[in-house]
mmCIF file of C-alpha atoms and ligand atoms in Angstrom:
data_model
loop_
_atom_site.group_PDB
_atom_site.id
_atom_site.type_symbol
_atom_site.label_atom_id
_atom_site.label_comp_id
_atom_site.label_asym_id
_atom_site.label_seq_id
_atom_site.Cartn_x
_atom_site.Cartn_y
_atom_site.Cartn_z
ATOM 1 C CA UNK A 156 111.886 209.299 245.072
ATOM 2 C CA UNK A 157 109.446 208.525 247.203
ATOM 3 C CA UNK A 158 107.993 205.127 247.183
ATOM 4 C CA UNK A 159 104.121 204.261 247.167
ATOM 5 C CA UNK A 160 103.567 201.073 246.900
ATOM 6 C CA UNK A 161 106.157 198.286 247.917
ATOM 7 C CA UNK A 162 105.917 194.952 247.173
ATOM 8 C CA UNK A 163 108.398 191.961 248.221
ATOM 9 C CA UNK A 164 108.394 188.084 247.907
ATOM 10 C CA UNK A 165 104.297 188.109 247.125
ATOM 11 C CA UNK A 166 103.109 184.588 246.616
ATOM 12 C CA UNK A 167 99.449 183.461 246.259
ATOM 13 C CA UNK A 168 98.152 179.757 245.855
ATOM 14 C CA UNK A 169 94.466 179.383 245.732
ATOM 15 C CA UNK A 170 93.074 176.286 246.957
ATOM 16 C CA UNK A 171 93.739 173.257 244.823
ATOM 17 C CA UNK A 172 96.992 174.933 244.191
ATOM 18 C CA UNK A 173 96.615 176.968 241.796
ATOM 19 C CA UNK A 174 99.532 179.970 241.835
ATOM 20 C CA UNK A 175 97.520 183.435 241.270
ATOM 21 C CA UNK A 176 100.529 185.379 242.345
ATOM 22 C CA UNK A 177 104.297 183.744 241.663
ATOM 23 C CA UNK A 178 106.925 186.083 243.184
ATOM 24 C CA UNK A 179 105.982 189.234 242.867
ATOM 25 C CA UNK A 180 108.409 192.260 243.373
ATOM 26 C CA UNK A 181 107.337 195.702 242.754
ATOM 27 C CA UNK A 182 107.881 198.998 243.353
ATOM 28 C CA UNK A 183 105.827 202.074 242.358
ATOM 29 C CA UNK A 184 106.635 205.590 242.892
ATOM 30 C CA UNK A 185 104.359 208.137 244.590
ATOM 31 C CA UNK A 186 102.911 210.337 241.340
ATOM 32 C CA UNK A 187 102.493 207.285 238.519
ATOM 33 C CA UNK A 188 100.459 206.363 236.870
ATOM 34 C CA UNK A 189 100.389 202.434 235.900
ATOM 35 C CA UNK A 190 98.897 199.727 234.023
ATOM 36 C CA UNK A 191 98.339 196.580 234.982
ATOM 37 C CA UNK A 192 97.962 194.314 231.735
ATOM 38 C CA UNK A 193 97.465 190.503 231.339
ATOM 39 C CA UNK A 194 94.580 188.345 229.820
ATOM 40 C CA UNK A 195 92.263 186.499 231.718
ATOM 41 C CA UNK A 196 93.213 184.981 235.052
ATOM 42 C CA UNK A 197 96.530 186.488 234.950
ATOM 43 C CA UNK A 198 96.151 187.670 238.562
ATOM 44 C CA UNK A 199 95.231 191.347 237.925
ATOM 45 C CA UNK A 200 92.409 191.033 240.189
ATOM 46 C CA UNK A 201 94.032 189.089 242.902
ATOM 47 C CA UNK A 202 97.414 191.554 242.669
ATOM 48 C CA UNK A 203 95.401 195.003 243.268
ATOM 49 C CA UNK A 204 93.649 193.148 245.796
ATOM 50 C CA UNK A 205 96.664 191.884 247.922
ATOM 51 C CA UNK A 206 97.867 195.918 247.378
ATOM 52 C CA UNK A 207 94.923 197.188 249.588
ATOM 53 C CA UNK A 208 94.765 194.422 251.753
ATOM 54 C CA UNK A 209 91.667 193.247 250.952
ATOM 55 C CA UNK A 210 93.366 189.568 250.263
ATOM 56 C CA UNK A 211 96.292 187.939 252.013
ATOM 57 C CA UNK A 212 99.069 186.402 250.512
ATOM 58 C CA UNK A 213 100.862 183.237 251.339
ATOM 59 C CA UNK A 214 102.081 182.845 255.205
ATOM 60 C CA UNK A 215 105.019 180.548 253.787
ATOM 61 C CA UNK A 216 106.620 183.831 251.945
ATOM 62 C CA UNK A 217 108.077 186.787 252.881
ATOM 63 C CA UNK A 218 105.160 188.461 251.468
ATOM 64 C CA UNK A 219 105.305 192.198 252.392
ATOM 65 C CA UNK A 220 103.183 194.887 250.800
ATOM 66 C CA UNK A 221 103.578 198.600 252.018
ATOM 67 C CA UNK A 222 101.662 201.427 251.186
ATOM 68 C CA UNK A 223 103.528 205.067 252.031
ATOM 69 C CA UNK A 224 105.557 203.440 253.917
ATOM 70 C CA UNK A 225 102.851 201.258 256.252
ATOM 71 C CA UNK A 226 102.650 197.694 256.302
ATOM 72 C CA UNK A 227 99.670 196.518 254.512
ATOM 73 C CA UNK A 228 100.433 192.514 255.069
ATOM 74 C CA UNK A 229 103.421 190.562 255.456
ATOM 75 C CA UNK A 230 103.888 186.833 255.971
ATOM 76 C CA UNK A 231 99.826 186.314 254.957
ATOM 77 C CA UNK A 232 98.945 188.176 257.702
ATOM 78 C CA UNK A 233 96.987 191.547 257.192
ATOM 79 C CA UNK A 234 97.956 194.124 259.496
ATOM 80 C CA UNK A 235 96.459 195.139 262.689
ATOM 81 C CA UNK A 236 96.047 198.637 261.627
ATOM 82 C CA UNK A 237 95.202 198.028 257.802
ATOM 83 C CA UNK A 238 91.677 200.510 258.544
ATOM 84 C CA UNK A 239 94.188 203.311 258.972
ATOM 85 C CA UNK A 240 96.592 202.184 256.133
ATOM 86 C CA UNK A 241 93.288 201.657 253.572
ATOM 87 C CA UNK A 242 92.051 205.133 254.528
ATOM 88 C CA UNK A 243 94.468 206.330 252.374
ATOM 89 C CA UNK A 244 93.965 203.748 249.509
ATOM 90 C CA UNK A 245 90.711 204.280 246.901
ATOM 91 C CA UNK A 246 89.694 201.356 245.197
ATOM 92 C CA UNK A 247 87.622 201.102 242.173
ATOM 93 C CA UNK A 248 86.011 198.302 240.886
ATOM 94 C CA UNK A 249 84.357 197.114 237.470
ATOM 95 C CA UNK A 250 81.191 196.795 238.978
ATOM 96 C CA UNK A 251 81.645 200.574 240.517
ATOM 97 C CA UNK A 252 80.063 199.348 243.825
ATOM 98 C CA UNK A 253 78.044 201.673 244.738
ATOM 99 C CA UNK A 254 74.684 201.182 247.078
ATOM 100 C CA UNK A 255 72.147 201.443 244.134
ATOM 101 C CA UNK A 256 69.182 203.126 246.525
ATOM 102 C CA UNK A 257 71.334 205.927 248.048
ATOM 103 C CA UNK A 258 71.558 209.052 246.350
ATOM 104 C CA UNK A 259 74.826 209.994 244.603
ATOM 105 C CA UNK A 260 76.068 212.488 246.889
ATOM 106 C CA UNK A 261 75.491 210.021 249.648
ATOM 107 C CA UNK A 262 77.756 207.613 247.937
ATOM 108 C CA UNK A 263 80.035 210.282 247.206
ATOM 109 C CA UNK A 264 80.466 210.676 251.062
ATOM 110 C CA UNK A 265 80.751 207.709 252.049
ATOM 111 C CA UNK A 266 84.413 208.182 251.153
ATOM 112 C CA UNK A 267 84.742 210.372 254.455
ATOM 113 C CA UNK A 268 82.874 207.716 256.392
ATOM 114 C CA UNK A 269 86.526 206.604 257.888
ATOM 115 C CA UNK A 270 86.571 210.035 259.561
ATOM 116 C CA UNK A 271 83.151 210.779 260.717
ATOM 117 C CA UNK A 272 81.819 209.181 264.130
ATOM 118 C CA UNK A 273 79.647 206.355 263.506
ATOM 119 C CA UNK A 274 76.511 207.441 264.718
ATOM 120 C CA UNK A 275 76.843 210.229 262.123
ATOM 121 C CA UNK A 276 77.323 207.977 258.895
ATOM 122 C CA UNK A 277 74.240 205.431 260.524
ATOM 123 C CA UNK A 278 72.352 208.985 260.404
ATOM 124 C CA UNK A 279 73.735 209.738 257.199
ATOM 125 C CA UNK A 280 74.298 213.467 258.825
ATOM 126 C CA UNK A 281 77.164 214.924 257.171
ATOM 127 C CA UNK A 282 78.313 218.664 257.588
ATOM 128 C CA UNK A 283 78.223 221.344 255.496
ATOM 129 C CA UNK A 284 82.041 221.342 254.582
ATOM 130 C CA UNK A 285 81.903 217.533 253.910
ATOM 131 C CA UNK A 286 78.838 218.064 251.540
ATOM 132 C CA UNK A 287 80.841 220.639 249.818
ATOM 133 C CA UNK A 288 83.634 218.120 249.149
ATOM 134 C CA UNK A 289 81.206 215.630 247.889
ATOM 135 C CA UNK A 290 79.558 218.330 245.318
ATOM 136 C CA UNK A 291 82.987 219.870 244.435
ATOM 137 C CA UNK A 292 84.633 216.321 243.090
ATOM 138 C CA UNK A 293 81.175 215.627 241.791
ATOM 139 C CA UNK A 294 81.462 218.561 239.626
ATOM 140 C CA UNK A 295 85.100 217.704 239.082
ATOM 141 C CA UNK A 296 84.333 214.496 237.752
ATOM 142 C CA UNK A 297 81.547 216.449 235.311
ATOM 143 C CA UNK A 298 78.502 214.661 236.998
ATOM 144 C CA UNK A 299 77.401 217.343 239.680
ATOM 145 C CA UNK A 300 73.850 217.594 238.325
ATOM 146 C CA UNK A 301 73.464 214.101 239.181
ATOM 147 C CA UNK A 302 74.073 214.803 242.952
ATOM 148 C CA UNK A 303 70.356 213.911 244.218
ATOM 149 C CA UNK A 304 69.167 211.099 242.112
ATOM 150 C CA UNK A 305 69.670 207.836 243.252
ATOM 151 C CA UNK A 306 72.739 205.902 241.854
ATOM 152 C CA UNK A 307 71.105 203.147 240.494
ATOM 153 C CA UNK A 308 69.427 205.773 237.625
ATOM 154 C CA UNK A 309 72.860 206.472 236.506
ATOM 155 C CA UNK A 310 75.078 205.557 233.663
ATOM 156 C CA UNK A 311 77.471 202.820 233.893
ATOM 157 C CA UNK A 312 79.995 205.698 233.167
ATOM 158 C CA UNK A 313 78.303 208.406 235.345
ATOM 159 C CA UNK A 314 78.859 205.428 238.402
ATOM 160 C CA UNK A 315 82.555 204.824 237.650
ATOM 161 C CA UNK A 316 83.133 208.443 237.889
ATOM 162 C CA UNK A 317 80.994 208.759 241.056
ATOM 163 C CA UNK A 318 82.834 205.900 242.456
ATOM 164 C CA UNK A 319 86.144 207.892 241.688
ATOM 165 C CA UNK A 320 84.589 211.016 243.367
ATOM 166 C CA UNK A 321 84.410 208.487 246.170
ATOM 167 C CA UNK A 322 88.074 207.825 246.267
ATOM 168 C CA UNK A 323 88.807 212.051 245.628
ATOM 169 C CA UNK A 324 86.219 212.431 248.976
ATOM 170 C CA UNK A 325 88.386 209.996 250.881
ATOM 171 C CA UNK A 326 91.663 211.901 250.323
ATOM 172 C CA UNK A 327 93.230 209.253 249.057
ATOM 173 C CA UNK A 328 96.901 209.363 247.895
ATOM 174 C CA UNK A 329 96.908 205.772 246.093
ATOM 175 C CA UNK A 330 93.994 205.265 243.803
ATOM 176 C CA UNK A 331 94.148 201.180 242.897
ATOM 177 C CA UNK A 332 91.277 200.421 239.967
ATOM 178 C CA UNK A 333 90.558 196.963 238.562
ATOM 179 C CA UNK A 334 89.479 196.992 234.916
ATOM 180 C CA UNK A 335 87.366 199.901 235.574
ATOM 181 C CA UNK A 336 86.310 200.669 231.984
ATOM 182 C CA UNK A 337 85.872 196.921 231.354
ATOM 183 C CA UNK A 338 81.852 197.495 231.514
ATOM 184 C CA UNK A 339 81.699 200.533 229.724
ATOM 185 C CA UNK A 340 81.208 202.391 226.175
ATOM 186 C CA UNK A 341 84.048 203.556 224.365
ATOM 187 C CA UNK A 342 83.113 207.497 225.022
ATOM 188 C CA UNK A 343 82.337 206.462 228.540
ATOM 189 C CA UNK A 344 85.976 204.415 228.839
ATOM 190 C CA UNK A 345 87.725 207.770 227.774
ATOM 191 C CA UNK A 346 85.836 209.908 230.466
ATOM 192 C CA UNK A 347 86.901 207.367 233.079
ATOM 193 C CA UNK A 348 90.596 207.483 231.795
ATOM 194 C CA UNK A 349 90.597 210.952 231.609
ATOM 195 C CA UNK A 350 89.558 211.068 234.503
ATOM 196 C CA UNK A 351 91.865 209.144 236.388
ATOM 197 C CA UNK A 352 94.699 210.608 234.492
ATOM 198 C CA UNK A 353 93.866 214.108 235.461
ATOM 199 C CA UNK A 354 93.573 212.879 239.252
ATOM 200 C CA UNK A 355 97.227 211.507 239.155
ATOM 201 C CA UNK A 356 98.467 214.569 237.395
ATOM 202 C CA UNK A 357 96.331 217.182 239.754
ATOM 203 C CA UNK A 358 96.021 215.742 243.095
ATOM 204 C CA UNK A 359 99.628 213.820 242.441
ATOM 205 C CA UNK A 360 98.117 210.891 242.851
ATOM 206 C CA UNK A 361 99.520 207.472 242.222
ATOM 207 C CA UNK A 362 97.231 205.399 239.983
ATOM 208 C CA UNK A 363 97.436 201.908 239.250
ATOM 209 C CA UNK A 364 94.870 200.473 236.929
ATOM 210 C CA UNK A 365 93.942 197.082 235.279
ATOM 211 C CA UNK A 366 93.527 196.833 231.615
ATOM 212 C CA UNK A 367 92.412 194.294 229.077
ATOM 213 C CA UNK A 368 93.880 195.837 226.539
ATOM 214 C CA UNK A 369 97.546 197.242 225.769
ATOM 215 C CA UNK A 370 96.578 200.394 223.827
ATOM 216 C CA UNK A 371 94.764 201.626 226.316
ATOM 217 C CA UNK A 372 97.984 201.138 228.675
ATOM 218 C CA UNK A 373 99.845 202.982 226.197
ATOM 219 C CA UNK A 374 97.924 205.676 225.854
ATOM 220 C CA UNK A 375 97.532 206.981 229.647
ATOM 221 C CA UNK A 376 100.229 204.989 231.351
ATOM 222 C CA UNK A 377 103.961 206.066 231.146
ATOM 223 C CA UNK A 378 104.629 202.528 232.315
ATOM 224 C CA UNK A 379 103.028 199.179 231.930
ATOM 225 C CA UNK A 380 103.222 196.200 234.275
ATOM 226 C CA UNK A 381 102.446 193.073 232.499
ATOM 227 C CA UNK A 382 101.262 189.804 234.546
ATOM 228 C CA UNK A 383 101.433 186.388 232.864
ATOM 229 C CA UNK A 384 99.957 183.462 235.321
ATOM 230 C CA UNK A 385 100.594 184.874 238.071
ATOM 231 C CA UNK A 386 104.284 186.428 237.372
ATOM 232 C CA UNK A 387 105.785 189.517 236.065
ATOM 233 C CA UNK A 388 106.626 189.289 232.729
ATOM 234 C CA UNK A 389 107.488 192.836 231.813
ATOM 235 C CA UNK A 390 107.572 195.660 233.849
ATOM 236 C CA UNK A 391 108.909 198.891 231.803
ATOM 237 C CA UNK A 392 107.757 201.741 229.440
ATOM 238 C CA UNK A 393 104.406 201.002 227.570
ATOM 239 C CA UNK A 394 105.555 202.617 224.434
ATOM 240 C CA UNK A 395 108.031 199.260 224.180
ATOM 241 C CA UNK A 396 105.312 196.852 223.954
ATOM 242 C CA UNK A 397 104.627 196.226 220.506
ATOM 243 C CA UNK A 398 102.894 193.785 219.244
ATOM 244 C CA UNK A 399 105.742 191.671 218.620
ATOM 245 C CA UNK A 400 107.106 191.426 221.901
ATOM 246 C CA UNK A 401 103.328 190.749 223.321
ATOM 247 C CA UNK A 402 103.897 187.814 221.324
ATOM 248 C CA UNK A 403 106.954 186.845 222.330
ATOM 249 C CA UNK A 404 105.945 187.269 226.272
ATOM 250 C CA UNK A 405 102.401 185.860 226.207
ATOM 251 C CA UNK A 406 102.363 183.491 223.308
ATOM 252 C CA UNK A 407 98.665 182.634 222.611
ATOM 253 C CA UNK A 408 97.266 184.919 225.167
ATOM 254 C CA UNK A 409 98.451 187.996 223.223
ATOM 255 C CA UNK A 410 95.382 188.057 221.170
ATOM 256 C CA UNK A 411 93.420 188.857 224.051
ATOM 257 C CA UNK A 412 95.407 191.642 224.974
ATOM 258 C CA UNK A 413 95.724 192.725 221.561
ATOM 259 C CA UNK A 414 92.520 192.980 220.324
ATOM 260 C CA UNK A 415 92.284 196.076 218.406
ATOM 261 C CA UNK A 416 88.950 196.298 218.602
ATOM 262 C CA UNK A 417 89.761 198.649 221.390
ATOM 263 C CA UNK A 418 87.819 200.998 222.791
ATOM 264 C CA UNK A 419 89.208 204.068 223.235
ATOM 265 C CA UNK A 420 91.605 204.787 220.878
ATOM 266 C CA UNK A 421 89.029 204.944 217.981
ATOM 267 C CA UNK A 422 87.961 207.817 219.256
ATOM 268 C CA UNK A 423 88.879 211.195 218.229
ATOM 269 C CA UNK A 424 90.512 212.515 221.452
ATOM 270 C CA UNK A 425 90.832 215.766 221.172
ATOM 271 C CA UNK A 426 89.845 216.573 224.832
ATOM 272 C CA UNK A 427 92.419 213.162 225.887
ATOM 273 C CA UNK A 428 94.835 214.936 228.752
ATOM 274 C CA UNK A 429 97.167 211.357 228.804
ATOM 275 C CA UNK A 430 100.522 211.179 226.915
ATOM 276 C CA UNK A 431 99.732 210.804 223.139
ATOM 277 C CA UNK A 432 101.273 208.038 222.746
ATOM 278 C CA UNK A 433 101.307 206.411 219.159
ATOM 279 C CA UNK A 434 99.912 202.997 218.090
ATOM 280 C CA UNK A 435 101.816 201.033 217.596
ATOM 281 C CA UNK A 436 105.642 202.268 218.312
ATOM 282 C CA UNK A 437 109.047 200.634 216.756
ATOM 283 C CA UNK A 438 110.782 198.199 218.156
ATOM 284 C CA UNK A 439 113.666 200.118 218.381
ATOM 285 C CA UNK A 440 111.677 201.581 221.516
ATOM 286 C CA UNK A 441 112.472 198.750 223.279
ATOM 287 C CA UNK A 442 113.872 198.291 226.691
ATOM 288 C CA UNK A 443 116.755 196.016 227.548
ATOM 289 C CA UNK A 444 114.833 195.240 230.920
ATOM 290 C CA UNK A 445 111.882 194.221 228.910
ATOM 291 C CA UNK A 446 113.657 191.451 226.867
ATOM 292 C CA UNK A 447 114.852 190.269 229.930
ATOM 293 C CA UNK A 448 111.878 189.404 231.698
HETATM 294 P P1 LIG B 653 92.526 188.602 236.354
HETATM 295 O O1 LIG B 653 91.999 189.685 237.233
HETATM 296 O O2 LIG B 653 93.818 188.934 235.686
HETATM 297 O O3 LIG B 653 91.513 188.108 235.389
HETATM 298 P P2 LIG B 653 92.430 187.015 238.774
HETATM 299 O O4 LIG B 653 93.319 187.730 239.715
HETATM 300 O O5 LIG B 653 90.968 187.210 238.940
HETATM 301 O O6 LIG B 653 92.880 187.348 237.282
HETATM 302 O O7 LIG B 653 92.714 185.462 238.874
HETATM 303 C C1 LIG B 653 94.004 184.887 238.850
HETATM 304 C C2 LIG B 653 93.894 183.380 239.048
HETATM 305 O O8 LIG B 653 93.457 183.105 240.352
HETATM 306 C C3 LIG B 653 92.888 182.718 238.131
HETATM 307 O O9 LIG B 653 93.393 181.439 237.819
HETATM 308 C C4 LIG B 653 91.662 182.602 238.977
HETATM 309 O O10 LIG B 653 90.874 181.517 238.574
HETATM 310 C C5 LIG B 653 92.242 182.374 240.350
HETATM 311 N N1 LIG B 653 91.388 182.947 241.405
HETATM 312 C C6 LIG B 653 91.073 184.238 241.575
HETATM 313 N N2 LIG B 653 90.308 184.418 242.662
HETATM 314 C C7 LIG B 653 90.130 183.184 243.194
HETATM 315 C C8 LIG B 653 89.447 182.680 244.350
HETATM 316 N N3 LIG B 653 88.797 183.514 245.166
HETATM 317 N N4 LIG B 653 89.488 181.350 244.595
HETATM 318 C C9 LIG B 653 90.176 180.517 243.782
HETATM 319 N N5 LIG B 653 90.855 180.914 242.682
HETATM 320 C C10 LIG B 653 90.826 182.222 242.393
HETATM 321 MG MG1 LIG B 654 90.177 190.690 237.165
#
């Protein structure tokens, strides 16, 4: 088994003391495809950030994070070579991040802009191969007739998936997403999900994406990762977390990540490519590690 992402002895403490990340130990094989669960605050954000290296964790802890096998940080100190090391890491965001006056394709290519010389992304000069990456994972991610217009004309949901066309452009093997459906319309959610789902299963790439809700988790992700201020609470198949044990691990908080008004699964998904995974499952489902945590 090849490992993607490594994590050891990760501690965070925000100023005025406040633990975001409490011991974190993790490791994810190269192919899954994870959720990230917790309510509010529960260091989601702050975890998939310290994973690309986009946020360092305490100096006072061990504190490693590898990625393929490169250090990202250790000790709270990114490392020297973390451009080379993020090349290979796509990150998508709930805002989608994309430069609103550009046109899509542009955007699209940016993802290569850690290969091409400089003066050729300030001229926005890409080559003819490139451009034909950036139309074929347009097209793959069912927007390519958006190509020219600028991004800020698109759909909330036509920008996620142009911001994962990004991360498809780039090559990369580890695709790290932060509530990316948060801002979007149910139909629009399941596009995105699909979406990411078929990228993991096609491209074998490993996916690791923040949810607010469970279901969701359960429907795409094999396995679920579930953060509770700052600390693992349970870290094993998503078809174990029932309702009852959401309880039992997040107490009050579970409503938030309960809320069955969700989203996607009250949609008929006949087109869903995920594991059908049942809502909710027995307890008997449940995983000795999962009591545990
Ligand atoms: P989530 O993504 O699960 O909502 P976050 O990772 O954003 O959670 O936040 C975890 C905790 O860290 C929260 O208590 C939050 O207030 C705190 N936090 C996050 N970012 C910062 C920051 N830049 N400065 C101070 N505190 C922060
Ligand atoms: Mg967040």
């Amino acid at each position: 088994m090849t490992i993607a992402i490594s994590i050891k002895g990760l501690n965070k403490t925000f100023h005025g003391g406040r633990k975001a990340l409490d011991e974190i130990h993790l490791d994810i094989a190269a192919g899954e495809m994870v959720a990230l669960i917790g309510a509010s605050g529960s260091g989601k954000s702050t975890l998939l950030r310290h994973m690309a290296g986009l946020m360092a964790g305490d100096g006072a802890s061990q504190g490693l994070v590898r990625v393929h096998g490169q250090t990202v940080q250790q000790h709270g100190k990114i490392a020297s070579d973390i451009r080379q090391t993020r090349a290979g890491i796509g990150f998508v965001f709930q805002q989608f991040n994309l430069v609103d006056r550009l046109p899509v394709i542009i955007n699209v290519l940016a993802g290569t802009l850690h290969r091409v010389p400089l003066w050729r992304s300030l001229l926005r000069w890409f080559t003819p191969t490139e451009r034909a990456q950036g139309v074929d994972a347009l097209k793959r991610v069912g927007i390519a007739e958006c190509s020219a217009q600028r991004a800020s004309t698109l759909s909330g949901g036509q920008q996620q998936r142009a911001a994962i066309a990004r991360a498809m452009v780039q090559g990369a093997k580890v695709i790290l997403a932060d509530e990316p459906i948060a801002s979007l319309d149910p139909e629009s959610s399941r596009k995105v999900m699909d979406i990411l789902a078929r990228v993991n299963r096609e491209d074998k790439c490993t996916v690791v994406v923040s949810l607010h809700q469970v279901n969701v988790a359960m429907k795409y992700c094999p396995r679920t990762i579930g953060l509770h201020q700052g600390r693992v609470v349970y870290d094993g198949p998503s078809v174990a977390l029932t309702p009852m044990l959401l309880r039992e691990l997040y107490g009050a908080d579970a409503d938030e990540i309960l809320s069955l008004g969700d989203h996607i699964s009250s949609l008929q998904d006949s087109q869903h490519t995920g594991p059908h995974l049942a809502w909710p499952k027995p307890l008997a489902a449940l995983s000795p590690m999962a009591l545990a945590a």
